[in-house]
Backbone as JSON, one array per atom type, in Angstrom:
{
  "sequence": "MQDQATNTTQKRLRILGDDEIEALYGRPHFTDDKRLEYFALAPTEKATLEQLHSIKSRIYFILQLGYFKSHRLFFVFDLPEVEEDARYIQGQYFPNFQLDDLDITKVTRLRQQGIILGLCNYRSCDAEQRQALAAKARQAAMVSAKPIYVFRELMHYMTEQRVVVPGYTLMQDTVGQALTHEQERLSTIASHYLSPSDVENLHHLLEDSPGLYEITQLKREPRDFSASEIKREIQRGAQIYLRCGKVILAFGPCEDVRQANGATALAQKPVAAR",
  "N": [[21.74, -6.07, -30.81], [19.29, -7.31, -30.07], [19.44, -6.66, -27.33], [19.38, -3.86, -27.38], [16.69, -3.51, -28.38], [15.35, -4.64, -26.19], [15.99, -2.83, -24.06], [14.76, -0.53, -25.09], [12.1, -1.32, -24.96], [11.79, -1.62, -22.21], [12.05, 1.06, -21.42], [9.78, 2.26, -22.46], [6.98, 4.37, -21.87], [4.3, 3.94, -19.52], [1.29, 4.67, -20.33], [-1.34, 4.12, -20.53], [-3.8, 2.02, -18.86], [-4.27, -1.64, -18.77], [-6.98, -2.29, -19.29], [-7.83, 0.16, -20.5], [-6.21, 0.21, -22.75], [-7.25, -2.09, -24.01], [-9.89, -1.14, -24.45], [-9.55, 0.81, -26.25], [-7.96, -0.22, -28.48], [-8.93, -2.81, -28.81], [-10.82, -5.36, -30.54], [-14.05, -4.6, -31.69], [-16.99, -5.75, -29.9], [-20.0, -6.73, -30.97], [-23.53, -6.09, -30.2], [-26.74, -7.36, -31.14], [-28.23, -5.04, -32.04], [-26.17, -3.25, -32.63], [-24.84, -4.76, -34.66], [-26.74, -4.49, -36.64], [-26.63, -1.68, -36.97], [-23.92, -1.23, -37.62], [-23.18, -2.83, -39.77], [-24.86, -2.27, -41.74], [-25.31, -1.21, -45.19], [-24.35, 1.43, -47.19], [-25.47, 2.95, -50.29], [-23.21, 3.55, -51.9], [-21.38, 1.92, -50.76], [-22.51, -0.72, -51.17], [-22.13, -0.72, -53.88], [-19.4, -0.73, -54.2], [-18.96, -3.16, -53.04], [-19.76, -4.85, -55.05], [-17.66, -4.97, -56.66], [-15.91, -6.84, -55.69], [-14.62, -10.09, -55.97], [-15.07, -12.8, -54.74], [-17.58, -14.35, -52.56], [-16.78, -14.8, -50.03], [-14.66, -12.94, -49.7], [-16.12, -10.7, -49.8], [-17.71, -10.8, -47.55], [-15.68, -10.6, -45.64], [-14.97, -8.07, -46.21], [-17.17, -6.6, -45.39], [-17.16, -7.1, -42.67], [-14.7, -5.91, -41.99], [-15.23, -3.12, -42.71], [-17.41, -2.52, -40.97], [-16.22, -2.86, -38.37], [-14.32, -0.86, -38.72], [-15.91, 1.49, -38.98], [-16.91, 1.57, -36.35], [-14.6, 1.67, -34.59], [-12.61, 2.89, -35.89], [-10.3, 1.67, -36.73], [-8.26, -0.98, -38.0], [-8.49, -4.56, -38.12], [-7.19, -8.0, -37.76], [-8.46, -11.06, -38.33], [-9.92, -14.4, -37.69], [-12.33, -16.81, -38.74], [-13.48, -18.19, -36.31], [-13.03, -16.18, -34.27], [-14.83, -14.24, -35.05], [-17.32, -15.2, -35.5], [-20.07, -14.88, -34.8], [-20.65, -12.38, -35.86], [-19.98, -12.76, -38.55], [-21.71, -14.74, -39.31], [-24.14, -13.39, -39.11], [-23.74, -11.52, -41.22], [-23.64, -13.04, -43.3], [-26.18, -14.27, -43.28], [-27.65, -12.05, -43.79], [-26.88, -10.94, -46.23], [-25.96, -12.9, -47.97], [-27.59, -15.36, -48.06], [-27.58, -17.97, -49.23], [-25.12, -18.92, -49.26], [-22.53, -21.1, -48.22], [-20.55, -20.66, -45.57], [-17.39, -21.4, -44.63], [-14.81, -20.66, -43.84], [-12.76, -17.82, -43.34], [-10.54, -17.21, -44.78], [-8.38, -15.1, -46.46], [-6.1, -13.56, -48.7], [-3.23, -11.59, -47.68], [-2.78, -9.48, -49.39], [-5.26, -8.98, -50.49], [-6.59, -8.29, -48.15], [-5.37, -5.86, -47.35], [-5.88, -4.31, -49.57], [-8.6, -4.04, -49.43], [-8.72, -2.59, -47.11], [-7.57, -0.15, -47.97], [-9.56, 0.64, -49.7], [-11.69, 1.07, -47.9], [-10.79, 3.17, -46.36], [-10.88, 5.17, -48.31], [-13.68, 5.34, -48.76], [-14.54, 6.17, -46.14], [-13.29, 8.52, -45.98], [-10.76, 8.77, -44.67], [-7.17, 8.72, -43.68], [-4.29, 6.66, -43.79], [-1.83, 6.18, -41.15], [0.89, 7.01, -42.29], [4.41, 7.51, -43.28], [4.73, 10.25, -43.47], [2.58, 11.29, -42.03], [3.22, 10.29, -39.54], [5.5, 11.92, -38.98], [4.23, 14.31, -38.8], [2.64, 13.77, -36.51], [4.7, 13.42, -34.57], [5.62, 16.0, -34.4], [3.3, 17.38, -33.46], [3.21, 16.19, -31.09], [5.48, 17.15, -29.69], [4.77, 19.76, -29.52], [2.7, 19.71, -27.76], [3.89, 18.69, -25.52], [5.17, 20.85, -24.72], [3.22, 22.11, -23.31], [2.3, 20.55, -21.26], [3.98, 18.15, -19.16], [2.9, 15.71, -18.67], [2.34, 12.42, -19.54], [-0.17, 11.42, -20.37], [-1.68, 13.55, -21.02], [-0.33, 14.37, -23.43], [-0.81, 12.19, -24.97], [-3.6, 12.18, -25.19], [-3.98, 14.52, -26.58], [-2.78, 14.0, -29.02], [-4.51, 11.9, -29.79], [-6.85, 13.48, -30.09], [-5.96, 15.27, -32.14], [-5.6, 13.28, -34.38], [-8.08, 12.46, -34.79], [-9.41, 14.94, -35.64], [-7.99, 15.18, -37.86], [-8.6, 12.96, -39.35], [-7.1, 10.61, -39.36], [-5.84, 7.31, -39.16], [-5.52, 5.72, -36.08], [-2.18, 4.87, -35.05], [-0.46, 1.99, -33.93], [-0.32, 1.11, -30.32], [2.36, 0.87, -29.26], [3.82, 2.53, -31.02], [2.63, 4.91, -30.29], [3.39, 5.23, -27.74], [6.15, 5.41, -28.02], [6.26, 7.81, -29.42], [5.16, 9.69, -27.7], [6.99, 9.53, -25.67], [9.4, 10.28, -26.75], [8.77, 12.92, -27.39], [8.54, 14.01, -24.91], [11.16, 13.79, -23.88], [12.57, 15.22, -25.72], [11.55, 17.78, -25.12], [12.46, 18.0, -22.49], [15.23, 18.22, -23.05], [15.22, 20.5, -24.53], [14.43, 22.55, -22.69], [16.46, 22.24, -20.83], [18.64, 23.09, -22.26], [17.98, 25.74, -22.87], [17.99, 26.73, -20.09], [20.73, 26.39, -19.36], [21.87, 28.37, -21.14], [20.61, 30.84, -20.65], [20.07, 31.33, -17.96], [21.21, 32.69, -14.97], [23.4, 32.09, -12.13], [22.01, 33.08, -9.9], [19.4, 33.07, -10.88], [18.89, 30.21, -11.02], [19.16, 29.6, -8.34], [16.9, 30.92, -7.4], [14.96, 29.15, -8.56], [15.57, 26.89, -7.18], [14.73, 27.69, -4.66], [12.03, 27.74, -4.86], [11.45, 25.08, -4.42], [11.99, 24.59, -1.79], [11.09, 23.36, 1.38], [10.15, 25.3, 3.35], [8.03, 26.54, 5.14], [6.59, 24.37, 5.84], [5.13, 23.85, 3.62], [5.77, 23.5, 0.25], [7.04, 26.32, -1.57], [6.42, 26.59, -4.21], [4.04, 25.13, -4.39], [2.32, 26.6, -2.87], [2.18, 28.91, -4.62], [0.79, 27.76, -6.63], [-1.81, 27.51, -5.66], [-5.26, 27.62, -5.97], [-7.65, 30.39, -6.14], [-10.07, 31.04, -3.46], [-12.44, 32.25, -3.85], [-14.2, 35.09, -5.45], [-13.72, 37.42, -3.98], [-12.75, 40.57, -2.73], [-10.46, 40.36, -1.09], [-9.37, 37.94, -1.93], [-8.87, 38.57, -4.59], [-6.87, 40.52, -4.35], [-4.89, 38.9, -3.14], [-4.34, 37.17, -5.19], [-3.33, 38.95, -7.18], [-1.04, 39.76, -5.75], [0.2, 37.26, -5.63], [0.77, 36.84, -8.39], [2.46, 38.98, -8.88], [4.52, 38.18, -7.24], [5.38, 35.72, -8.34], [6.43, 36.81, -10.87], [8.4, 38.58, -10.11], [10.17, 37.02, -8.8], [10.54, 34.9, -10.62], [10.55, 35.98, -13.16], [12.45, 36.39, -15.26], [13.18, 33.72, -15.6], [10.75, 32.65, -16.58], [10.42, 34.16, -18.98], [12.59, 33.4, -20.44], [12.1, 30.73, -21.08], [10.1, 31.01, -22.96], [7.08, 32.38, -24.49], [4.03, 32.03, -22.83], [0.91, 31.18, -21.23], [1.38, 31.6, -18.5], [3.24, 33.61, -18.53], [1.79, 35.76, -19.56], [-0.13, 36.11, -17.57], [1.41, 36.7, -15.32], [2.54, 39.05, -16.14], [0.17, 40.56, -16.32], [-0.61, 40.5, -13.74], [1.38, 41.92, -12.43], [1.0, 44.44, -13.51], [-1.53, 44.97, -12.54], [-1.05, 45.08, -9.88], [-0.26, 47.58, -9.25], [-2.56, 49.02, -9.08], [-5.24, 50.15, -7.01], [-7.66, 48.0, -5.37], [-11.07, 47.99, -4.83], [-12.73, 47.58, -1.76], [-15.25, 45.46, -0.7]],
  "CA": [[20.49, -5.65, -31.45], [18.25, -7.69, -29.14], [19.52, -5.93, -25.98], [18.85, -2.57, -27.71], [15.21, -3.59, -28.49], [14.77, -4.81, -24.79], [16.09, -1.54, -23.34], [13.72, 0.36, -25.59], [10.73, -1.73, -24.39], [11.76, -1.22, -20.77], [11.92, 2.64, -21.24], [8.52, 2.78, -22.9], [6.07, 4.98, -20.91], [2.95, 3.23, -19.31], [0.48, 5.69, -20.47], [-2.75, 3.54, -20.38], [-3.91, 0.77, -18.19], [-4.7, -2.68, -19.6], [-8.41, -2.04, -19.65], [-7.88, 1.26, -21.41], [-5.73, -0.25, -24.1], [-8.23, -3.02, -24.66], [-11.1, -0.41, -24.92], [-9.14, 1.64, -27.3], [-7.44, -1.0, -29.49], [-9.47, -4.1, -28.97], [-11.75, -5.42, -31.58], [-15.54, -4.35, -31.0], [-17.97, -6.91, -29.74], [-21.33, -6.18, -31.17], [-24.79, -6.6, -29.92], [-27.57, -7.43, -32.35], [-28.51, -3.76, -32.4], [-24.88, -2.74, -33.22], [-24.61, -5.37, -35.86], [-27.73, -3.88, -37.53], [-26.02, -0.31, -37.25], [-22.55, -1.05, -38.32], [-23.07, -3.75, -40.97], [-25.65, -1.79, -42.81], [-24.38, -0.73, -46.24], [-24.87, 2.64, -47.94], [-25.48, 2.59, -51.73], [-21.87, 3.61, -52.42], [-20.65, 0.79, -50.14], [-22.91, -1.76, -51.98], [-21.53, -0.64, -55.29], [-18.04, -1.1, -53.98], [-18.97, -4.59, -52.7], [-19.86, -5.62, -56.29], [-16.26, -5.01, -57.37], [-15.06, -7.86, -55.03], [-14.85, -11.28, -56.73], [-15.72, -13.87, -54.08], [-18.45, -13.97, -51.5], [-16.07, -14.8, -48.76], [-13.9, -11.72, -49.5], [-17.18, -9.63, -49.47], [-18.13, -10.94, -46.07], [-14.53, -10.06, -44.87], [-14.99, -6.54, -46.39], [-18.19, -5.84, -44.58], [-16.65, -7.17, -41.34], [-13.69, -4.69, -41.82], [-15.95, -1.87, -42.76], [-18.25, -2.39, -39.77], [-15.32, -2.58, -37.4], [-13.7, 0.5, -38.9], [-16.95, 2.44, -38.62], [-16.99, 1.63, -34.83], [-13.39, 2.01, -33.84], [-11.63, 3.7, -36.73], [-9.1, 0.84, -36.71], [-8.33, -2.28, -38.71], [-8.16, -5.81, -37.36], [-6.9, -9.3, -38.43], [-9.16, -11.94, -37.53], [-10.36, -15.56, -38.41], [-13.86, -17.12, -38.58], [-13.88, -18.58, -34.89], [-13.08, -15.0, -33.49], [-15.85, -13.23, -35.26], [-18.29, -16.09, -36.08], [-21.43, -14.39, -34.72], [-20.8, -11.22, -36.86], [-19.87, -13.28, -39.86], [-22.97, -15.44, -39.6], [-25.04, -12.35, -39.24], [-23.6, -10.81, -42.47], [-24.03, -14.08, -44.25], [-27.69, -14.38, -43.43], [-28.34, -10.79, -44.27], [-26.62, -10.57, -47.59], [-25.63, -14.04, -48.77], [-28.19, -16.53, -47.32], [-27.49, -19.31, -49.89], [-23.71, -19.18, -49.33], [-21.98, -21.82, -47.16], [-19.28, -19.95, -45.14], [-16.59, -22.34, -43.9], [-13.65, -19.94, -43.34], [-12.46, -16.29, -43.74], [-9.03, -17.21, -45.34], [-8.09, -14.4, -47.65], [-4.66, -13.16, -48.84], [-2.88, -10.35, -47.11], [-2.84, -8.47, -50.46], [-6.75, -8.7, -50.5], [-7.07, -7.6, -46.97], [-4.75, -4.5, -47.41], [-6.46, -3.66, -50.61], [-9.92, -3.81, -48.89], [-8.47, -1.41, -46.18], [-7.38, 1.06, -48.82], [-10.96, 0.98, -50.27], [-12.47, 1.55, -46.79], [-10.16, 4.54, -46.04], [-11.49, 6.06, -49.26], [-15.11, 5.43, -48.44], [-14.83, 6.9, -44.9], [-12.53, 9.75, -46.0], [-9.63, 8.65, -43.74], [-5.97, 8.4, -44.1], [-3.42, 5.87, -42.91], [-0.69, 6.89, -40.62], [2.12, 6.75, -43.04], [5.72, 8.16, -42.73], [4.48, 11.79, -43.39], [1.7, 11.56, -40.93], [4.07, 10.0, -38.27], [6.23, 13.11, -38.7], [3.38, 15.41, -38.29], [2.28, 13.37, -35.2], [5.78, 13.83, -33.68], [5.67, 17.51, -34.23], [2.2, 17.6, -32.62], [3.51, 15.59, -29.72], [6.39, 18.06, -29.19], [3.97, 21.05, -29.25], [1.79, 19.26, -26.62], [4.86, 18.63, -24.49], [5.51, 22.19, -24.2], [2.1, 22.6, -22.52], [2.23, 19.65, -20.1], [4.86, 17.02, -19.18], [2.2, 14.48, -18.3], [2.24, 11.58, -20.79], [-1.52, 11.11, -20.78], [-1.99, 14.77, -21.71], [0.25, 14.5, -24.76], [-1.52, 11.04, -25.6], [-5.02, 12.7, -25.56], [-3.88, 15.6, -27.54], [-2.53, 13.29, -30.26], [-5.69, 11.27, -30.23], [-7.75, 14.51, -30.73], [-5.46, 15.55, -33.44], [-5.88, 12.33, -35.34], [-9.54, 12.44, -34.99], [-9.58, 15.98, -36.38], [-7.42, 15.0, -39.31], [-9.1, 11.82, -39.98], [-5.99, 9.72, -39.5], [-5.94, 6.1, -38.49], [-4.58, 5.75, -34.95], [-1.15, 3.87, -35.08], [-0.5, 0.99, -32.66], [0.05, 1.68, -28.96], [3.75, 0.91, -29.11], [4.32, 3.72, -31.68], [2.13, 6.03, -29.58], [4.24, 5.36, -26.57], [7.45, 5.91, -28.45], [6.12, 9.26, -29.89], [5.03, 10.51, -26.5], [8.25, 9.53, -24.82], [10.38, 11.02, -27.49], [8.45, 14.29, -27.38], [8.88, 14.58, -23.54], [12.57, 13.79, -23.77], [12.92, 16.48, -26.47], [11.16, 18.96, -24.39], [13.29, 18.22, -21.39], [16.44, 18.69, -23.43], [15.05, 21.95, -24.89], [14.52, 23.37, -21.47], [17.87, 22.14, -20.17], [19.51, 24.02, -23.19], [17.57, 27.18, -22.46], [18.43, 27.07, -18.78], [22.09, 26.56, -19.45], [22.24, 29.42, -21.9], [20.12, 32.09, -20.32], [19.83, 31.46, -16.64], [22.29, 32.93, -14.12], [23.29, 31.24, -10.85], [20.91, 33.56, -9.01], [18.11, 32.53, -11.31], [18.85, 28.86, -10.7], [18.91, 29.61, -6.97], [15.52, 31.19, -7.24], [14.18, 28.13, -8.86], [15.62, 25.97, -6.09], [14.03, 28.22, -3.58], [10.66, 27.39, -4.86], [11.22, 23.64, -3.94], [12.32, 24.46, -0.37], [9.92, 23.09, 2.27], [10.46, 26.08, 4.63], [7.03, 26.68, 6.1], [5.78, 23.08, 5.8], [4.64, 23.69, 2.32], [6.64, 23.99, -0.77], [6.56, 27.55, -2.01], [5.85, 26.49, -5.49], [2.63, 24.68, -4.13], [1.59, 27.91, -2.5], [1.97, 29.63, -5.81], [-0.17, 27.18, -7.48], [-3.03, 27.44, -5.04], [-6.42, 28.42, -6.72], [-8.36, 31.39, -5.22], [-11.29, 30.38, -2.98], [-13.72, 33.02, -4.41], [-13.83, 36.29, -6.14], [-13.87, 38.46, -3.07], [-11.68, 41.65, -2.88], [-9.25, 39.91, -0.47], [-8.82, 36.96, -2.75], [-8.37, 39.14, -5.77], [-5.64, 41.01, -3.96], [-3.94, 37.83, -2.92], [-3.98, 36.68, -6.58], [-2.39, 39.98, -7.65], [0.3, 39.6, -5.09], [0.8, 36.04, -6.05], [1.25, 36.93, -9.73], [3.58, 39.68, -8.86], [5.55, 37.38, -6.68], [5.89, 34.88, -9.48], [7.01, 37.55, -11.85], [9.49, 39.2, -9.59], [11.12, 35.9, -8.42], [10.93, 34.1, -11.71], [10.19, 36.71, -14.45], [13.41, 36.08, -16.26], [13.07, 32.35, -16.07], [9.52, 32.46, -17.44], [10.65, 34.81, -20.31], [13.75, 32.51, -20.98], [11.45, 29.53, -21.53], [9.14, 31.21, -24.11], [5.8, 33.0, -24.2], [2.99, 31.14, -22.55], [-0.23, 31.74, -20.4], [1.74, 31.99, -17.17], [3.86, 34.88, -18.8], [0.58, 36.8, -19.69], [-0.84, 36.16, -16.3], [2.33, 37.35, -14.47], [2.56, 40.38, -16.59], [-1.1, 41.2, -16.05], [-0.68, 40.62, -12.23], [2.36, 42.93, -11.99], [0.39, 45.74, -13.81], [-2.69, 45.15, -11.64], [-0.45, 45.27, -8.5], [-0.04, 49.02, -9.02], [-3.93, 49.57, -9.02], [-6.07, 49.68, -5.89], [-8.83, 47.15, -5.39], [-11.97, 48.53, -3.88], [-13.19, 46.62, -0.9], [-16.7, 45.35, -0.75]],
  "C": [[19.22, -5.94, -30.57], [18.27, -6.89, -27.86], [19.06, -4.57, -26.23], [17.32, -2.52, -27.65], [14.61, -3.84, -27.02], [14.87, -3.56, -24.05], [15.03, -0.48, -23.87], [12.41, 0.01, -25.01], [10.7, -1.37, -22.97], [11.62, 0.33, -20.49], [10.58, 3.15, -21.63], [7.66, 3.33, -21.66], [4.83, 4.09, -20.72], [1.97, 4.45, -19.27], [-1.03, 5.29, -20.07], [-2.71, 2.33, -19.56], [-4.19, -0.26, -19.11], [-6.12, -2.61, -20.11], [-8.56, -0.86, -20.58], [-7.32, 0.95, -22.73], [-6.66, -1.09, -24.81], [-9.49, -2.19, -25.22], [-10.75, 0.36, -26.17], [-8.69, 0.76, -28.62], [-8.04, -2.34, -29.69], [-10.59, -4.2, -29.97], [-13.15, -5.24, -30.93], [-16.16, -5.67, -30.78], [-19.43, -6.39, -29.83], [-22.58, -6.86, -30.65], [-25.52, -6.86, -31.17], [-27.87, -6.02, -32.81], [-27.29, -3.08, -33.1], [-24.58, -3.49, -34.5], [-25.61, -4.67, -37.0], [-27.25, -2.44, -37.83], [-24.78, -0.33, -38.18], [-22.44, -1.91, -39.47], [-24.07, -3.34, -41.96], [-24.82, -1.12, -43.92], [-25.25, 0.31, -46.97], [-24.84, 2.17, -49.38], [-24.01, 2.62, -52.34], [-21.05, 2.21, -51.94], [-21.07, -0.56, -50.91], [-22.28, -1.89, -53.36], [-20.1, -1.14, -55.28], [-17.94, -2.61, -53.73], [-19.05, -5.33, -54.08], [-18.52, -5.82, -57.0], [-15.45, -6.15, -56.78], [-15.55, -9.19, -55.68], [-15.62, -12.38, -55.91], [-16.62, -13.44, -52.95], [-17.76, -13.97, -50.24], [-15.26, -13.47, -48.6], [-14.96, -10.47, -49.3], [-17.65, -9.66, -48.16], [-16.96, -10.37, -45.26], [-14.56, -8.52, -45.03], [-15.93, -5.99, -45.53], [-17.8, -5.97, -43.2], [-15.64, -6.03, -41.07], [-14.32, -3.44, -41.85], [-16.58, -1.58, -41.54], [-17.34, -2.07, -38.59], [-14.63, -1.28, -37.39], [-14.66, 1.64, -38.45], [-16.96, 2.6, -37.07], [-15.72, 2.15, -34.26], [-12.37, 2.79, -34.64], [-10.25, 2.96, -36.81], [-9.36, -0.4, -37.56], [-7.92, -3.34, -37.9], [-7.87, -6.92, -38.15], [-7.67, -10.21, -37.69], [-9.49, -13.29, -38.44], [-11.67, -15.88, -38.0], [-14.22, -17.43, -37.09], [-13.96, -17.22, -34.0], [-14.3, -14.11, -33.83], [-17.08, -14.02, -35.8], [-19.75, -15.52, -36.13], [-21.66, -13.18, -35.65], [-20.76, -11.72, -38.29], [-21.19, -14.01, -40.28], [-24.14, -14.45, -39.89], [-24.97, -11.74, -40.75], [-23.98, -11.93, -43.55], [-25.58, -14.22, -44.42], [-28.39, -13.28, -43.92], [-28.22, -10.54, -45.73], [-26.35, -11.86, -48.5], [-26.27, -15.21, -48.25], [-28.07, -17.86, -48.0], [-26.11, -19.6, -49.87], [-23.23, -20.01, -48.08], [-20.57, -21.31, -46.7], [-18.54, -21.08, -44.1], [-15.31, -21.82, -43.17], [-13.53, -18.49, -43.93], [-11.04, -16.08, -44.24], [-9.04, -16.34, -46.65], [-6.64, -13.88, -47.54], [-4.46, -11.8, -48.14], [-3.01, -9.19, -48.04], [-4.39, -8.01, -50.49], [-7.13, -7.84, -49.35], [-6.51, -6.18, -46.88], [-5.52, -3.67, -48.48], [-7.94, -3.21, -50.1], [-9.75, -2.58, -47.87], [-8.32, -0.07, -46.88], [-8.71, 1.63, -49.24], [-11.8, 1.65, -49.13], [-11.96, 2.91, -46.38], [-10.79, 5.46, -47.03], [-12.94, 6.32, -49.0], [-15.45, 6.28, -47.17], [-14.01, 8.13, -44.94], [-11.48, 9.81, -44.88], [-8.37, 8.38, -44.4], [-5.14, 7.43, -43.24], [-2.37, 6.64, -42.33], [0.55, 6.51, -41.21], [3.37, 7.61, -42.53], [5.38, 9.66, -42.52], [3.58, 12.12, -42.32], [2.25, 11.31, -39.62], [4.84, 11.27, -37.91], [5.4, 14.17, -38.19], [2.83, 15.07, -36.84], [3.31, 13.7, -34.25], [5.83, 15.3, -33.42], [4.53, 18.04, -33.33], [2.56, 17.35, -31.12], [4.53, 16.6, -29.0], [5.81, 19.29, -28.78], [3.24, 20.77, -27.89], [2.69, 19.14, -25.37], [5.24, 19.91, -23.93], [4.41, 22.75, -23.28], [2.13, 21.86, -21.21], [3.21, 18.4, -20.23], [4.22, 15.7, -18.75], [1.84, 13.69, -19.68], [0.68, 11.43, -21.15], [-2.15, 12.3, -21.51], [-1.62, 14.76, -23.11], [-0.54, 13.3, -25.56], [-2.82, 11.59, -26.09], [-4.94, 13.82, -26.53], [-3.58, 15.01, -28.95], [-3.7, 12.58, -30.75], [-6.79, 12.23, -30.71], [-7.28, 14.85, -32.08], [-5.83, 14.57, -34.52], [-7.34, 12.28, -35.71], [-9.89, 13.6, -35.93], [-9.14, 15.86, -37.85], [-7.77, 13.85, -40.05], [-7.99, 10.9, -40.42], [-6.16, 8.53, -38.64], [-5.01, 6.08, -37.23], [-3.52, 4.62, -35.13], [-1.28, 2.97, -33.83], [0.13, 1.67, -31.48], [1.44, 1.83, -28.77], [4.29, 2.23, -29.87], [3.9, 4.9, -30.9], [3.0, 6.25, -28.41], [5.63, 5.9, -26.82], [7.37, 7.52, -28.87], [5.99, 10.1, -28.74], [6.37, 10.67, -25.83], [9.29, 10.31, -25.49], [10.18, 12.51, -27.43], [8.8, 14.76, -25.94], [10.38, 14.66, -23.32], [13.01, 15.08, -24.58], [12.65, 17.68, -25.76], [12.06, 19.21, -23.17], [14.71, 18.63, -21.73], [16.35, 20.07, -23.85], [15.19, 22.92, -23.7], [15.87, 23.45, -20.79], [18.79, 23.14, -21.04], [19.26, 25.49, -22.88], [18.11, 27.55, -21.12], [19.97, 27.15, -18.78], [22.62, 27.82, -20.08], [21.78, 30.71, -21.32], [19.95, 32.27, -18.78], [21.21, 31.71, -15.77], [22.33, 32.12, -12.91], [22.36, 31.8, -9.91], [19.56, 33.12, -9.4], [17.97, 31.07, -10.92], [18.52, 28.79, -9.21], [17.42, 29.9, -6.65], [14.66, 30.03, -7.48], [14.28, 27.05, -7.76], [14.78, 26.3, -4.8], [12.61, 27.81, -3.59], [10.41, 25.94, -4.5], [11.7, 23.56, -2.46], [11.04, 24.27, 0.38], [10.05, 23.99, 3.55], [9.24, 26.18, 5.59], [6.14, 25.5, 6.23], [5.02, 22.97, 4.54], [5.44, 24.31, 1.28], [6.12, 25.3, -1.35], [5.98, 27.55, -3.42], [4.24, 26.03, -5.45], [1.85, 25.77, -3.71], [1.24, 28.8, -3.68], [0.92, 29.12, -6.7], [-1.65, 27.04, -6.99], [-4.17, 28.3, -5.71], [-7.14, 29.33, -5.7], [-9.69, 30.68, -4.62], [-12.56, 30.96, -3.61], [-13.27, 34.24, -5.13], [-14.12, 37.56, -5.23], [-12.68, 39.46, -3.27], [-10.34, 41.17, -2.34], [-8.5, 38.89, -1.33], [-8.23, 37.51, -4.01], [-6.98, 39.76, -5.5], [-4.59, 40.01, -3.71], [-3.52, 37.42, -4.28], [-3.06, 37.73, -7.28], [-1.1, 39.86, -7.09], [1.05, 38.31, -5.47], [1.48, 36.08, -7.45], [2.49, 37.79, -9.72], [4.81, 38.96, -8.18], [6.31, 36.36, -7.65], [6.83, 35.6, -10.45], [8.34, 38.12, -11.33], [10.6, 38.06, -9.22], [11.57, 35.16, -9.62], [10.65, 34.65, -13.09], [11.17, 36.33, -15.54], [13.35, 34.65, -16.64], [11.97, 32.05, -16.94], [9.78, 32.96, -18.89], [11.7, 33.92, -21.07], [12.96, 31.4, -21.69], [10.34, 29.71, -22.64], [7.81, 31.69, -23.58], [4.75, 31.88, -23.94], [1.94, 31.83, -21.7], [0.4, 32.32, -19.2], [2.48, 33.34, -17.35], [2.81, 36.02, -18.83], [0.1, 37.08, -18.3], [0.12, 36.97, -15.34], [2.45, 38.74, -14.83], [1.36, 41.15, -16.15], [-1.02, 41.39, -14.39], [0.23, 41.78, -11.72], [1.77, 44.34, -12.36], [-0.73, 46.06, -12.81], [-2.13, 45.54, -10.19], [-0.34, 46.77, -8.23], [-1.44, 49.72, -8.88], [-4.59, 49.17, -7.7], [-7.31, 48.84, -6.14], [-9.87, 47.62, -4.41], [-12.54, 47.42, -3.09], [-14.67, 46.61, -0.97], [-17.34, 46.01, 0.44]]
}
């Protein structure tokens, strides 16, 4: 079991650098101005605060709420880690209270998080949300095989859906599984629908015949919108479709198919020279 866990860890994608992980998942460090902004309480938040019994739990609640407003994440912390923020809250709301620690039970901490989710109209990333996230990742993997693209699409999706971002390890696994799923999907399609000549055409795109891979030439962007460049784009689209039209169609409708179809149709029309 331990070897299996080690193999899983080794296979995880490196999507973000250490600094990026810290920026995304690290606890915020507030300046005085940020404390004034994020630890301010709206009337509904003040009313919720009154429901908590001890002042210590109220201070912890305000800390959790402020950090969530800033990063849309929850953190576990002790007094030494957040002392400046805690002393600010104590002086602002409970000036007569002597704060010695921030020890609260896990049950209390999780209950506070549930209250904060309700106040901010957010949802936790539960089993149902993780399934939706996996489906979104597979959809994104059909557009691009770059892990960072899939990751960013998931982050955008969770922001839109107001879902708390899960841990980085879960995100790594979700992206990796989506890319593996897409690779297997394309391999299945290729084995069922492509003839040996189709496979040969694909291999031809990767031949380094004139010093530049043909697929690289096909991906070249036009220099401008002159008549000669438009003609070249039309010819390029027709070339893609004639060489790989069946391949493109086999892998499903996408923007490349529409462009190739359009280029083939346009190839039959003259382009007026300037």
